[in-house]
Coordinates of C-alpha atoms in Angstrom, one line a residue:
M19 CA 5.1 -38.4 -16.9
N20 CA 1.6 -39.9 -17.5
P21 CA -1.1 -37.4 -16.5
K22 CA -3.0 -40.2 -14.8
N23 CA 0.0 -40.8 -12.5
L24 CA 0.2 -37.1 -11.7
I25 CA -3.4 -36.9 -10.8
A26 CA -3.0 -40.0 -8.5
V27 CA 0.0 -38.4 -6.8
C28 CA -1.8 -35.1 -6.2
T29 CA -5.0 -36.9 -4.9
A30 CA -2.9 -38.9 -2.5
I31 CA -1.2 -35.8 -1.2
L32 CA -4.6 -34.1 -0.7
S33 CA -6.0 -37.1 1.1
A34 CA -3.0 -37.3 3.4
T35 CA -3.3 -33.7 4.5
S36 CA -7.1 -33.3 4.4
F37 CA -6.5 -30.0 2.8
V38 CA -7.5 -28.4 -0.5
C39 CA -4.5 -26.8 -2.2
A40 CA -5.2 -23.1 -2.4
Q41 CA -3.8 -21.4 -5.4
Q42 CA -0.7 -23.6 -5.2
T43 CA 1.4 -21.9 -7.9
D44 CA 4.8 -21.9 -6.2
V45 CA 7.4 -20.8 -8.6
V46 CA 10.5 -23.0 -8.8
G47 CA 13.7 -22.9 -10.8
N48 CA 14.7 -25.4 -13.4
T49 CA 17.1 -27.7 -11.6
S50 CA 17.5 -31.4 -11.0
Q51 CA 18.4 -31.0 -7.3
D52 CA 16.0 -31.7 -4.4
S53 CA 15.9 -28.0 -3.5
T54 CA 15.0 -25.5 -6.2
T55 CA 14.9 -21.7 -6.1
L56 CA 12.0 -19.3 -6.2
Q57 CA 12.8 -16.5 -8.7
S58 CA 11.2 -13.2 -9.5
N59 CA 12.6 -10.9 -12.1
N60 CA 15.7 -13.2 -12.1
K61 CA 16.4 -12.6 -8.4
V62 CA 16.5 -15.5 -6.0
L63 CA 13.8 -15.0 -3.3
A64 CA 13.1 -18.3 -1.7
N65 CA 13.7 -22.1 -1.7
V66 CA 11.0 -24.7 -2.1
A67 CA 11.1 -28.5 -2.4
P68 CA 9.3 -29.7 -5.6
I69 CA 7.5 -33.1 -5.8
K70 CA 9.7 -35.9 -7.3
I71 CA 8.4 -39.1 -8.7
D72 CA 10.9 -41.7 -9.9
G73 CA 13.6 -39.1 -9.7
Q74 CA 11.8 -36.6 -11.9
L75 CA 10.2 -33.2 -11.2
V76 CA 6.5 -33.4 -11.8
A77 CA 3.6 -30.9 -12.5
L78 CA 5.9 -28.2 -13.9
S79 CA 5.2 -25.8 -16.7
K80 CA 7.5 -23.1 -18.1
T81 CA 6.3 -19.4 -18.0
E82 CA 7.1 -16.7 -20.4
S83 CA 9.8 -15.3 -18.1
G84 CA 11.6 -18.6 -18.1
T85 CA 10.6 -19.7 -14.6
Y86 CA 8.7 -22.8 -13.7
Q87 CA 5.4 -23.2 -11.9
L88 CA 3.7 -26.1 -10.0
Q89 CA 0.3 -26.8 -11.6
D90 CA -2.7 -27.0 -9.3
L91 CA -5.7 -29.2 -9.8
E92 CA -8.4 -26.9 -11.4
E93 CA -11.2 -28.5 -9.5
A94 CA -9.4 -28.0 -6.2
R95 CA -8.7 -24.4 -7.0
K96 CA -12.3 -23.8 -8.0
Y97 CA -13.7 -25.4 -4.9
D98 CA -11.3 -23.4 -2.7
S99 CA -12.4 -20.2 -4.4
L100 CA -16.0 -21.0 -3.7
W101 CA -15.4 -21.8 -0.1
L102 CA -13.5 -18.5 0.4
K103 CA -16.4 -16.6 -1.3
E104 CA -18.9 -18.4 1.1
L105 CA -17.0 -17.1 4.1
H106 CA -16.7 -13.6 2.7
S107 CA -20.4 -13.5 1.9
N108 CA -21.4 -13.7 5.6
A109 CA -20.9 -9.9 5.8
D110 CA -24.4 -9.5 4.3
L111 CA -26.0 -11.7 7.0
F112 CA -25.0 -9.7 10.1
S113 CA -27.7 -7.1 9.6
D114 CA -30.3 -9.9 8.9
M115 CA -29.5 -11.5 12.2
L116 CA -29.7 -8.2 14.1
L117 CA -33.1 -7.4 12.6
E118 CA -34.4 -10.8 13.5
I119 CA -33.3 -10.3 17.1
Q120 CA -34.7 -6.8 17.4
N121 CA -38.0 -7.3 15.5
G122 CA -38.9 -10.9 16.1
S123 CA -41.1 -13.0 13.8
D124 CA -43.7 -10.5 12.8
Q125 CA -43.7 -11.2 9.1
D126 CA -45.3 -14.0 7.1
S127 CA -43.4 -17.2 6.6
I128 CA -42.0 -18.0 3.1
F129 CA -41.3 -21.7 3.9
E130 CA -43.8 -24.2 5.4
I131 CA -42.5 -26.5 8.1
D132 CA -44.1 -29.4 10.0
L133 CA -43.2 -28.8 13.7
P134 CA -46.0 -29.7 16.1
T135 CA -45.8 -28.0 19.5
D136 CA -45.7 -31.3 21.3
T137 CA -42.7 -32.4 19.1
L138 CA -40.9 -29.2 19.8
K139 CA -41.5 -29.5 23.6
A140 CA -40.1 -33.1 23.6
R141 CA -36.9 -32.0 21.7
L142 CA -36.3 -29.0 23.9
A143 CA -36.6 -31.2 27.0
K144 CA -33.9 -33.5 25.6
M145 CA -31.7 -30.5 24.9
D146 CA -32.3 -29.2 28.5
E147 CA -30.9 -32.5 29.9
K148 CA -27.5 -32.0 28.4
T149 CA -26.8 -28.2 28.7
P150 CA -26.5 -25.8 31.7
F151 CA -28.9 -23.4 29.9
K152 CA -32.6 -23.5 30.8
V153 CA -34.0 -24.8 27.6
T154 CA -37.7 -24.8 28.4
Y155 CA -40.6 -24.4 26.0
N156 CA -42.5 -21.2 25.8
A157 CA -44.5 -19.5 23.0
S158 CA -41.8 -16.9 22.3
L159 CA -39.1 -19.4 21.8
E160 CA -41.3 -21.5 19.5
S161 CA -42.0 -18.4 17.4
V162 CA -38.3 -17.6 17.0
I163 CA -37.5 -21.2 16.1
K164 CA -40.2 -21.3 13.4
S165 CA -39.1 -17.9 12.1
F166 CA -35.5 -19.2 11.8
L167 CA -36.7 -22.3 10.0
T168 CA -38.8 -20.3 7.5
R169 CA -37.9 -16.7 6.9
R170 CA -34.3 -17.1 7.9
R171 CA -33.8 -20.6 6.6
D172 CA -31.0 -19.6 4.1
L173 CA -29.2 -17.7 6.9
M174 CA -29.2 -20.8 9.1
Q175 CA -27.9 -23.0 6.3
R176 CA -25.1 -20.6 5.6
M177 CA -24.2 -20.4 9.3
M178 CA -23.8 -24.2 9.3
T179 CA -21.4 -23.9 6.4
A180 CA -19.3 -21.1 8.1
S181 CA -19.4 -22.8 11.5
Q182 CA -17.2 -25.6 10.2
F183 CA -14.4 -23.0 9.9
Y184 CA -14.9 -21.2 13.3
F185 CA -16.4 -23.7 15.7
P186 CA -13.3 -25.8 16.3
L187 CA -11.3 -22.8 17.5
F188 CA -14.3 -21.6 19.6
E189 CA -14.6 -24.9 21.3
Q190 CA -10.9 -25.0 22.2
E191 CA -10.9 -21.6 23.8
L192 CA -14.2 -22.2 25.6
D193 CA -12.9 -25.4 27.0
N194 CA -9.7 -23.7 28.2
Q195 CA -11.9 -21.4 30.3
N196 CA -14.3 -24.2 31.5
I197 CA -17.2 -22.5 29.7
P198 CA -20.1 -24.5 28.2
L199 CA -19.3 -25.3 24.6
E200 CA -22.8 -24.3 23.5
I201 CA -21.6 -20.7 23.9
K202 CA -20.2 -21.1 20.4
Y203 CA -23.7 -20.4 19.0
L204 CA -23.5 -17.0 20.6
A205 CA -21.2 -15.8 17.9
I206 CA -23.9 -16.5 15.3
V207 CA -26.3 -14.4 17.2
E208 CA -23.7 -11.6 17.8
S209 CA -22.1 -11.4 14.3
A210 CA -23.5 -14.0 11.9
L211 CA -19.9 -15.4 12.0
N212 CA -18.5 -12.3 10.4
P213 CA -15.2 -11.2 12.0
K214 CA -15.5 -7.8 10.3
A215 CA -19.0 -7.1 11.7
Q216 CA -19.6 -3.7 13.2
S217 CA -22.8 -2.6 15.0
R218 CA -24.3 0.9 14.8
V219 CA -22.9 1.7 18.3
G220 CA -19.3 0.6 17.5
A221 CA -19.2 -3.0 18.7
K222 CA -16.9 -5.1 16.5
G223 CA -15.9 -8.6 15.5
L224 CA -17.2 -12.1 15.9
W225 CA -18.0 -11.4 19.6
Q226 CA -19.1 -7.8 19.2
F227 CA -16.8 -6.1 21.7
M228 CA -17.2 -2.5 22.5
Y229 CA -13.9 -0.6 22.6
A230 CA -13.6 -0.2 26.4
T231 CA -14.6 -3.8 27.1
G232 CA -12.2 -5.1 24.6
K233 CA -9.4 -3.1 26.1
M234 CA -10.3 -4.4 29.6
Y235 CA -9.8 -7.9 28.3
G236 CA -6.5 -7.3 26.5
L237 CA -7.6 -6.6 22.9
D238 CA -5.2 -4.2 21.2
V239 CA -6.5 -1.3 19.1
S240 CA -4.1 0.9 17.1
S241 CA -3.9 2.6 13.7
Y242 CA -2.9 -0.7 12.2
V243 CA -4.5 -3.4 14.3
D244 CA -7.9 -4.1 15.9
E245 CA -7.7 -7.4 17.7
R246 CA -11.5 -7.3 18.2
H247 CA -11.6 -8.6 14.6
D248 CA -9.1 -11.5 15.4
P249 CA -11.0 -14.7 15.8
I250 CA -8.7 -16.3 18.4
M251 CA -7.8 -13.2 20.4
A252 CA -11.5 -12.1 20.5
T253 CA -12.6 -15.6 21.5
K254 CA -10.1 -15.6 24.4
A255 CA -11.4 -12.3 25.6
A256 CA -15.1 -13.3 25.2
S257 CA -14.4 -16.5 27.2
K258 CA -12.8 -14.4 30.1
Y259 CA -15.7 -11.9 30.0
L260 CA -18.4 -14.5 30.0
S261 CA -16.6 -16.4 32.8
K262 CA -16.6 -13.2 34.9
L263 CA -20.3 -12.6 34.2
Y264 CA -21.2 -16.1 35.3
E265 CA -19.3 -15.5 38.6
I266 CA -21.5 -12.4 39.1
F267 CA -24.9 -13.9 38.3
G268 CA -24.3 -17.7 38.8
D269 CA -26.7 -18.3 35.9
W270 CA -25.7 -18.7 32.2
D271 CA -28.9 -17.3 30.9
L272 CA -28.4 -14.1 32.9
A273 CA -24.7 -14.1 31.9
L274 CA -25.7 -14.0 28.2
A275 CA -28.2 -11.2 28.8
A276 CA -25.5 -9.2 30.6
Y277 CA -23.0 -9.9 27.8
N278 CA -25.5 -8.2 25.4
S279 CA -26.7 -5.3 27.4
G280 CA -24.3 -5.0 30.4
P281 CA -24.6 -6.2 34.0
G282 CA -26.2 -2.9 35.0
N283 CA -29.3 -3.4 32.8
V284 CA -29.7 -7.0 34.0
N285 CA -29.6 -5.8 37.6
K286 CA -32.2 -3.1 36.9
A287 CA -34.4 -5.7 35.2
I288 CA -34.1 -8.0 38.3
R289 CA -35.1 -5.0 40.6
R290 CA -38.0 -4.0 38.3
S291 CA -39.3 -7.5 38.2
G292 CA -39.6 -7.6 42.0
G293 CA -36.5 -9.7 42.5
Y294 CA -36.9 -12.5 40.0
E295 CA -33.6 -14.1 38.8
N296 CA -34.9 -16.2 35.9
Y297 CA -34.4 -14.7 32.4
W298 CA -37.9 -15.3 31.3
N299 CA -39.3 -13.5 34.3
I300 CA -37.1 -10.5 33.9
R301 CA -37.4 -10.5 30.1
P302 CA -40.1 -7.8 29.9
F303 CA -37.9 -5.4 31.8
L304 CA -34.8 -5.8 29.6
P305 CA -33.9 -3.7 26.5
R306 CA -35.7 -4.8 23.4
E307 CA -32.7 -6.3 21.7
T308 CA -31.7 -8.2 24.9
A309 CA -35.3 -9.5 25.1
G310 CA -34.8 -11.2 21.8
Y311 CA -31.3 -12.3 22.5
L312 CA -31.6 -15.5 24.5
P313 CA -34.5 -16.8 22.4
A314 CA -32.3 -16.3 19.3
F315 CA -29.4 -18.1 21.0
L316 CA -31.6 -21.1 22.0
A317 CA -33.3 -21.2 18.6
T318 CA -29.9 -21.4 16.9
M319 CA -28.8 -24.2 19.3
Y320 CA -32.0 -26.1 18.5
I321 CA -31.6 -25.7 14.7
F322 CA -28.0 -27.0 14.8
E323 CA -29.1 -29.9 16.9
Y324 CA -32.1 -30.9 14.7
A325 CA -30.8 -29.7 11.3
E326 CA -31.3 -33.1 9.7
E327 CA -34.8 -33.4 10.9
H328 CA -35.7 -30.1 9.2
G329 CA -33.9 -30.9 6.0
L330 CA -31.4 -28.1 6.4
Q331 CA -28.5 -28.4 3.9
Y332 CA -25.0 -26.9 3.9
K333 CA -21.7 -27.1 2.0
K334 CA -19.1 -29.3 3.4
A335 CA -15.9 -27.3 4.2
D336 CA -12.5 -28.8 3.4
R337 CA -10.7 -26.0 5.1
P338 CA -11.3 -25.8 8.9
Y339 CA -9.5 -23.2 10.8
F340 CA -7.1 -25.7 12.3
D341 CA -5.7 -26.4 8.8
T342 CA -4.0 -23.0 9.2
D343 CA -1.0 -21.9 11.3
T344 CA 0.7 -18.7 12.4
I345 CA 4.2 -17.1 12.1
H346 CA 5.5 -14.4 14.3
V347 CA 6.3 -11.5 11.9
K348 CA 9.7 -10.0 12.5
N349 CA 9.4 -6.9 10.4
L350 CA 6.7 -4.8 8.8
I351 CA 5.1 -6.5 5.7
T352 CA 2.1 -5.9 3.6
F353 CA -0.6 -8.3 2.3
D354 CA 0.4 -7.4 -1.2
Q355 CA 4.0 -8.5 -0.6
I356 CA 2.9 -11.7 1.1
S357 CA 0.6 -12.4 -1.8
K358 CA 3.4 -12.0 -4.3
L359 CA 6.0 -14.0 -2.4
V360 CA 4.0 -17.1 -1.4
N361 CA 1.3 -17.0 -4.0
I362 CA -1.9 -16.5 -2.0
S363 CA -4.6 -14.1 -2.8
T364 CA -5.0 -10.9 -0.7
E365 CA -8.7 -11.8 -0.2
E366 CA -7.7 -15.0 1.5
L367 CA -5.1 -13.2 3.6
E368 CA -7.8 -10.7 4.7
M369 CA -10.1 -13.6 5.7
L370 CA -7.4 -15.3 7.7
N371 CA -6.0 -12.1 9.2
P372 CA -9.0 -9.8 9.8
A373 CA -7.4 -7.9 12.7
Y374 CA -5.1 -5.9 10.4
K375 CA -7.0 -2.7 9.4
L376 CA -4.8 -1.5 6.5
N377 CA -3.6 -4.9 5.2
I378 CA -0.3 -4.2 6.8
I379 CA 1.3 -6.2 9.6
P380 CA 3.4 -3.7 11.6
K381 CA 6.6 -4.1 13.6
V382 CA 6.1 -2.6 17.1
E383 CA 8.5 -2.9 20.0
G384 CA 7.0 -5.1 22.7
K385 CA 4.3 -6.5 20.5
N386 CA 4.2 -9.9 18.8
Y387 CA 2.1 -9.8 15.7
V388 CA 1.4 -12.9 13.7
L389 CA 0.5 -13.9 10.2
R390 CA -2.0 -16.7 9.7
L391 CA -1.5 -18.8 6.6
P392 CA -2.8 -22.2 5.2
T393 CA -0.5 -24.9 6.4
T394 CA 0.7 -25.6 2.9
K395 CA 2.2 -22.0 2.8
I396 CA 3.8 -22.0 6.2
G397 CA 6.9 -23.9 5.1
Q398 CA 7.6 -21.6 2.2
F399 CA 7.5 -18.5 4.5
V400 CA 9.5 -20.0 7.4
S401 CA 12.2 -21.4 5.2
N402 CA 12.8 -18.2 3.4
E403 CA 12.3 -15.4 6.0
E404 CA 15.6 -13.7 5.4
E405 CA 15.0 -13.4 1.6
I406 CA 11.4 -12.3 2.2
Y407 CA 12.3 -9.5 4.6
A408 CA 15.2 -8.4 2.3
F409 CA 12.7 -8.2 -0.6
V410 CA 10.2 -6.3 1.6
K411 CA 12.9 -3.8 2.8
K412 CA 14.0 -3.1 -0.7
E413 CA 10.5 -2.5 -1.9
M414 CA 9.7 -0.3 1.1
D415 CA 12.7 1.8 0.5
S416 CA 11.6 2.5 -3.1
L417 CA 8.1 3.7 -2.0
E418 CA 7.4 7.4 -2.7
K419 CA 5.0 7.8 0.2
P420 CA 5.8 6.6 3.7
L421 CA 3.3 4.2 5.4
P422 CA 1.0 5.5 8.1
S423 CA 2.6 6.2 11.4
M424 CA 1.9 3.7 14.2
I425 CA -0.5 5.4 16.6
T426 CA -1.8 3.4 19.5
A427 CA -4.8 4.3 21.6
Q428 CA -4.1 4.1 25.3
D429 CA -5.9 1.6 27.5
Q430 CA -7.0 4.2 29.9
I431 CA -6.2 7.9 30.5
R432 CA -7.0 10.3 33.3
Y433 CA -8.3 13.5 31.8
R434 CA -8.3 16.8 33.7
V435 CA -11.3 19.0 33.0
K436 CA -10.3 22.4 31.6
S437 CA -12.2 25.7 31.4
G438 CA -14.8 25.5 28.6
D439 CA -15.0 21.7 28.7
Y440 CA -18.3 19.9 28.6
L441 CA -19.1 16.2 28.3
G442 CA -20.1 16.3 24.6
K443 CA -16.8 18.0 23.7
I444 CA -14.7 15.6 25.7
A445 CA -16.6 12.6 24.3
E446 CA -16.0 13.8 20.7
Q447 CA -12.3 14.4 21.4
F448 CA -11.8 10.8 22.5
G449 CA -14.3 9.1 20.2
V450 CA -16.6 7.8 23.0
G451 CA -20.1 8.5 24.1
V452 CA -21.3 10.8 26.8
S453 CA -23.1 8.0 28.6
Q454 CA -19.8 6.0 28.6
I455 CA -17.9 8.8 30.3
K456 CA -20.7 9.1 32.9
S457 CA -20.7 5.3 33.4
W458 CA -16.9 5.1 33.8
N459 CA -16.9 7.9 36.4
G460 CA -20.2 7.3 38.2
L461 CA -21.6 10.7 37.1
R462 CA -25.3 11.3 37.6
S463 CA -25.5 14.6 35.8
N464 CA -23.7 16.4 33.0
D465 CA -22.1 19.0 35.3
L466 CA -18.3 19.2 35.4
R467 CA -15.9 21.3 37.4
V468 CA -12.6 22.7 36.3
G469 CA -9.8 20.5 37.6
Q470 CA -12.0 17.4 37.9
R471 CA -10.3 14.1 36.8
L472 CA -12.1 11.7 34.5
T473 CA -11.2 8.1 33.7
I474 CA -11.6 7.6 29.9
F475 CA -11.0 4.6 27.6
P476 CA -10.3 6.5 24.4
R477 CA -11.2 5.1 21.0
K478 CA -9.1 7.7 19.2
P479 CA -5.3 7.8 19.6
Y480 CA -4.5 10.2 22.4
V481 CA -1.4 12.3 22.8
A482 CA -0.8 13.5 26.3
A483 CA -0.6 17.3 26.9
S484 CA 3.1 17.1 27.9
S485 CA 4.2 15.3 24.8
T486 CA 2.1 17.7 22.7
K487 CA 3.8 20.7 24.3
N488 CA 7.3 19.2 23.7
S489 CA 6.4 18.4 20.1
T490 CA 5.1 21.8 19.3
S491 CA 8.0 23.6 20.9
K492 CA 10.4 21.9 18.5
T493 CA 8.3 22.5 15.4
S494 CA 6.6 25.8 15.9
S495 CA 8.2 29.2 15.8
T496 CA 7.3 32.9 15.3
A497 CA 7.6 34.6 11.9
S498 CA 8.9 38.1 11.5
N499 CA 5.4 39.5 11.4
G500 CA 4.6 37.9 14.7
S501 CA 2.4 35.1 13.4
K502 CA 3.1 31.5 14.5
V503 CA 4.4 28.9 11.9
H504 CA 4.9 25.2 12.0
T505 CA 7.9 23.5 10.3
V506 CA 6.9 20.3 8.7
Q507 CA 8.7 17.2 10.0
S508 CA 9.1 13.8 8.4
G509 CA 5.9 11.8 9.0
D510 CA 3.8 15.0 9.5
S511 CA 0.3 15.2 8.0
L512 CA -2.3 17.9 8.0
W513 CA -4.3 15.7 10.5
T514 CA -1.4 15.3 13.0
I515 CA -0.4 19.0 12.7
S516 CA -4.0 20.1 13.4
K517 CA -4.1 18.0 16.5
K518 CA -1.0 19.6 17.9
Y519 CA -2.6 23.1 17.8
P520 CA -6.0 23.4 19.6
G521 CA -8.6 25.2 17.6
I522 CA -6.9 24.7 14.2
S523 CA -8.5 22.4 11.7
I524 CA -7.2 20.7 8.5
E525 CA -9.3 23.1 6.4
N526 CA -7.7 26.1 8.3
L527 CA -4.3 24.9 7.4
R528 CA -5.2 24.4 3.7
E529 CA -6.9 27.8 3.5
W530 CA -4.1 29.7 5.3
N531 CA -1.3 28.1 3.3
G532 CA -2.9 27.6 -0.1
I533 CA -2.7 23.8 0.1
S534 CA -5.1 21.8 -2.1
G535 CA -3.9 18.2 -1.5
N536 CA -2.5 16.2 1.4
N537 CA 1.2 16.0 0.4
L538 CA 3.6 17.9 2.7
K539 CA 7.3 18.4 2.2
P540 CA 9.6 18.2 5.2
G541 CA 11.0 21.7 6.0
T542 CA 7.9 23.6 4.7
K543 CA 6.8 26.3 7.0
L544 CA 3.0 26.4 7.6
K545 CA 1.1 29.5 8.9
L546 CA -0.9 28.7 12.0
C547 CA -3.3 31.7 11.7
D548 CA -5.1 33.8 9.2
C549 CA -2.3 36.3 9.0
S550 CA -4.1 38.5 6.4
S551 CA -6.7 39.6 8.9

């Protein structure tokens, strides 16, 4: 076929779907039928439908193994790669945004702008007319806006590029909860649109959920999954949380302040201000980061509204989030396997599925985990699920090492204080802060009494005492010399064994049993004490 005709065909297809083909190298067999077969190592894995023009297969080339591949347009592949890189690069901007909020505009500008105060006042007044937020001029807001337009100009331009990917999904979820659509700018302030963002205190994701707050609003956290990193799940949770905060304060400015520092800190600031309920009046009494929070939000809103007037430029994205779709995964599968079977890079899978911590989508009873793919890849996966899962099972069965066990952190537990317990010890055990335990239980001091019950939202997987007792009774025994031993079971690791026996560390197990690595063989008996002493 004439190359010009081929280019025209591909261009028409791209225009019809408004989608840039991403690494479209679907392997097909050499057949004249409408349905051809995807082959790997001469084994049939999937069926795909090749493009036909005038009854002929087009854009095919033969590989060394004898299979055939659809050829992609090099410019499309190159552009797609650059767009993916742009989204990944936002990881570097999270700390920049955080520093800007905390420190303000106390450095010299590196870019001159022409923004008279009177012009800014007029523009803010226009914005105030069409938003429920109180967009009024003050010197602090002007300082932040000019800082964003000068020292953080590149950050703002890159946020405009990335926003094309995330804002459509934000707007849909915000609209579902009847929340102002301008809240979408909050994700820029919170995370610089980086779904993998993590703060120094443990807040994660686009909307920076702390562990306990995320659990309260239905975000699952386990050894495999952290839904705080999932754009859609986290946006649903953020919408519900913000809606609840607005019910409490009846003011969107205060709701945002509470989202950042907690309702308690906003209430304290209201009291310390003498009863004022306007953000700008209570601002001096808020934590430093929260004091810079709303100005950063309003400055971001202004810059997006008046980007053209300030000559801000950004890259046009040909892959918005809605040009992707999801599949409910029926069995455990890894990103590497998906990458091989549907010809998509693991980097793109990570970007589209950031909630999976180990690049593994698990199979858990009662849970529905999904895989997000570009729409051009969905058909391949759905049409060939049986073959895909059969391939995955065969590959899993051949692995030398088992995959990590699925350990889920419970939403909430009631912990009974034991002799020798103190808040720091309990906090470390569950991966939380002392202040969090005190807040959850209304404690005013660090004093505890034996038998006291504490409500805790653990960040570390927690095994109840009863299940631990049952587990150890089956696997521990007494050696002839009177020392205790543990019989290694399938799935055991040094970490899980150390957790079953209070006071025994991984290093203890290694030292007492002459172990240098991490591999354990089922049936091995491990000493649970220094029997030489």
